[in-house]
Amino acid sequence: MPSISIKSPVGNLTICESEGKVRSLDWQDVSENIGTSSESNVLQEAAHQLNAYFAGTLKTFDLPLAPKGSEFHQSVYSAMSAIPYGNTRTYGDIAKDLKSYGQPVGQACGANPIPIIIPCHRVLSAQGLGGFSGSGGVQTKIALLKLEGGYPFLV
């Protein structure tokens, strides 16, 4: 799968695409590949938008996405994508909207193959932060929330 890697404040990120859509974003130690790609316009734009996000100049991603997942996962990804920059929702909030339960929503969040772009870091548990499946776990979630000013107790 074509990919591009960038350095970010939360580690080295690799974005993969196929058929003109972003399929995944992973934390990988690929420093020798930073800035290289297969010349895909989608990958170049994804790298540009992520860099702008980390610089604080991009609030909304505008990329063609094709995350793997069940129909339920897709509905959770859509709900997460609708959470505005700097805002948060709980697993329970999303579950209520989807007529489901918090645990399956949490599992779908954990299965999100395109974190940051599909902002699973903006989803919290009713008692606090909840988890984060990206490298660095909850510390990375905290860093992303601080970047957005989305968790006032951390700012």
mmCIF file of C-alpha atoms in Angstrom, residues 35-149:
data_model
loop_
_atom_site.group_PDB
_atom_site.id
_atom_site.type_symbol
_atom_site.label_atom_id
_atom_site.label_comp_id
_atom_site.label_asym_id
_atom_site.label_seq_id
_atom_site.Cartn_x
_atom_site.Cartn_y
_atom_site.Cartn_z
ATOM 1 C CA GLY A 35 9.008 12.783 3.823
ATOM 2 C CA THR A 36 9.091 10.026 1.206
ATOM 3 C CA SER A 37 6.050 8.759 -0.602
ATOM 4 C CA SER A 38 4.828 7.123 -3.736
ATOM 5 C CA GLU A 39 3.889 10.567 -5.120
ATOM 6 C CA SER A 40 0.207 10.086 -4.338
ATOM 7 C CA ASN A 41 -1.700 13.366 -4.259
ATOM 8 C CA VAL A 42 -3.879 11.983 -1.448
ATOM 9 C CA LEU A 43 -0.837 11.134 0.661
ATOM 10 C CA GLN A 44 0.791 14.492 -0.005
ATOM 11 C CA GLU A 45 -2.413 16.267 1.011
ATOM 12 C CA ALA A 46 -2.806 14.084 4.126
ATOM 13 C CA ALA A 47 0.768 14.927 5.193
ATOM 14 C CA HIS A 48 0.123 18.618 4.518
ATOM 15 C CA GLN A 49 -3.114 18.610 6.532
ATOM 16 C CA LEU A 50 -1.563 16.728 9.462
ATOM 17 C CA ASN A 51 1.349 19.167 9.574
ATOM 18 C CA ALA A 52 -1.128 22.079 9.525
ATOM 19 C CA TYR A 53 -3.161 20.416 12.302
ATOM 20 C CA PHE A 54 -0.083 20.088 14.505
ATOM 21 C CA ALA A 55 0.868 23.697 13.708
ATOM 22 C CA GLY A 56 -2.574 24.759 14.979
ATOM 23 C CA THR A 57 -3.735 26.152 11.622
ATOM 24 C CA LEU A 58 -6.092 23.316 10.583
ATOM 25 C CA LYS A 59 -9.236 22.577 12.553
ATOM 26 C CA THR A 60 -11.049 20.244 10.138
ATOM 27 C CA PHE A 61 -9.554 17.513 7.959
ATOM 28 C CA ASP A 62 -10.829 17.273 4.406
ATOM 29 C CA LEU A 63 -9.547 13.984 3.017
ATOM 30 C CA PRO A 64 -11.124 11.004 1.288
ATOM 31 C CA LEU A 65 -11.209 8.256 3.915
ATOM 32 C CA ALA A 66 -11.888 4.532 3.721
ATOM 33 C CA PRO A 67 -11.412 3.047 7.184
ATOM 34 C CA LYS A 68 -11.919 -0.689 7.578
ATOM 35 C CA GLY A 69 -14.670 -1.736 9.930
ATOM 36 C CA SER A 70 -18.155 -3.109 10.337
ATOM 37 C CA GLU A 71 -21.272 -1.064 9.663
ATOM 38 C CA PHE A 72 -21.423 -0.236 13.381
ATOM 39 C CA HIS A 73 -17.750 0.830 13.371
ATOM 40 C CA GLN A 74 -18.457 3.073 10.375
ATOM 41 C CA SER A 75 -21.305 4.749 12.281
ATOM 42 C CA VAL A 76 -18.986 5.361 15.254
ATOM 43 C CA TYR A 77 -16.255 6.734 12.932
ATOM 44 C CA SER A 78 -18.841 9.076 11.437
ATOM 45 C CA ALA A 79 -19.969 10.216 14.899
ATOM 46 C CA MET A 80 -16.363 10.836 15.955
ATOM 47 C CA SER A 81 -15.672 12.791 12.777
ATOM 48 C CA ALA A 82 -18.603 15.068 13.606
ATOM 49 C CA ILE A 83 -17.047 16.163 16.932
ATOM 50 C CA PRO A 84 -15.692 19.672 16.329
ATOM 51 C CA TYR A 85 -12.067 20.598 17.015
ATOM 52 C CA GLY A 86 -11.581 21.427 20.682
ATOM 53 C CA ASN A 87 -14.746 19.628 21.771
ATOM 54 C CA THR A 88 -15.292 16.253 23.391
ATOM 55 C CA ARG A 89 -18.077 13.732 23.781
ATOM 56 C CA THR A 90 -18.353 10.626 25.903
ATOM 57 C CA TYR A 91 -18.659 7.037 24.767
ATOM 58 C CA GLY A 92 -22.129 7.164 26.333
ATOM 59 C CA ASP A 93 -23.135 10.250 24.324
ATOM 60 C CA ILE A 94 -22.249 8.496 21.088
ATOM 61 C CA ALA A 95 -23.861 5.258 22.236
ATOM 62 C CA LYS A 96 -27.114 7.075 22.995
ATOM 63 C CA ASP A 97 -27.136 8.671 19.533
ATOM 64 C CA LEU A 98 -26.492 5.268 17.911
ATOM 65 C CA LYS A 99 -28.944 3.438 20.183
ATOM 66 C CA SER A 100 -26.137 1.266 21.501
ATOM 67 C CA TYR A 101 -23.987 0.971 24.620
ATOM 68 C CA GLY A 102 -20.741 2.586 25.712
ATOM 69 C CA GLN A 103 -18.609 -0.557 25.565
ATOM 70 C CA PRO A 104 -19.155 -1.312 21.846
ATOM 71 C CA VAL A 105 -18.546 2.380 21.090
ATOM 72 C CA GLY A 106 -15.296 2.178 23.054
ATOM 73 C CA GLN A 107 -14.287 -0.941 21.131
ATOM 74 C CA ALA A 108 -14.988 0.804 17.825
ATOM 75 C CA CYS A 109 -12.942 3.811 18.980
ATOM 76 C CA GLY A 110 -10.080 1.449 19.820
ATOM 77 C CA ALA A 111 -10.334 -0.150 16.382
ATOM 78 C CA ASN A 112 -10.176 3.211 14.560
ATOM 79 C CA PRO A 113 -7.544 2.721 11.824
ATOM 80 C CA ILE A 114 -7.169 6.473 11.149
ATOM 81 C CA PRO A 115 -6.669 8.136 14.544
ATOM 82 C CA ILE A 116 -6.197 11.900 14.735
ATOM 83 C CA ILE A 117 -7.906 12.370 11.338
ATOM 84 C CA ILE A 118 -10.913 10.436 12.686
ATOM 85 C CA PRO A 119 -10.618 12.056 16.113
ATOM 86 C CA CYS A 120 -11.079 9.215 18.593
ATOM 87 C CA HIS A 121 -9.005 11.284 21.051
ATOM 88 C CA ARG A 122 -12.055 13.546 21.436
ATOM 89 C CA VAL A 123 -14.091 10.705 22.956
ATOM 90 C CA LEU A 124 -13.891 10.409 26.741
ATOM 91 C CA SER A 125 -15.297 8.065 29.333
ATOM 92 C CA ALA A 126 -17.942 9.382 31.707
ATOM 93 C CA GLN A 127 -15.366 9.265 34.532
ATOM 94 C CA GLY A 128 -12.394 10.796 32.717
ATOM 95 C CA LEU A 129 -10.109 10.280 29.772
ATOM 96 C CA GLY A 130 -10.799 6.704 28.736
ATOM 97 C CA GLY A 131 -8.210 4.960 26.593
ATOM 98 C CA PHE A 132 -6.311 5.628 23.404
ATOM 99 C CA SER A 133 -5.025 2.967 21.029
ATOM 100 C CA GLY A 134 -2.258 5.029 19.413
ATOM 101 C CA SER A 135 1.369 4.912 20.453
ATOM 102 C CA GLY A 136 1.850 6.461 23.861
ATOM 103 C CA GLY A 137 -1.698 5.581 24.896
ATOM 104 C CA VAL A 138 -3.377 8.075 27.191
ATOM 105 C CA GLN A 139 -0.348 10.416 27.160
ATOM 106 C CA THR A 140 -0.808 10.881 23.409
ATOM 107 C CA LYS A 141 -4.534 11.451 23.903
ATOM 108 C CA ILE A 142 -3.703 14.136 26.481
ATOM 109 C CA ALA A 143 -1.223 15.789 24.089
ATOM 110 C CA LEU A 144 -3.842 15.892 21.302
ATOM 111 C CA LEU A 145 -6.515 17.271 23.635
ATOM 112 C CA LYS A 146 -4.102 19.928 24.930
ATOM 113 C CA LEU A 147 -3.218 20.885 21.353
ATOM 114 C CA GLU A 148 -6.914 21.498 20.683
ATOM 115 C CA GLY A 149 -7.703 22.989 24.086
#
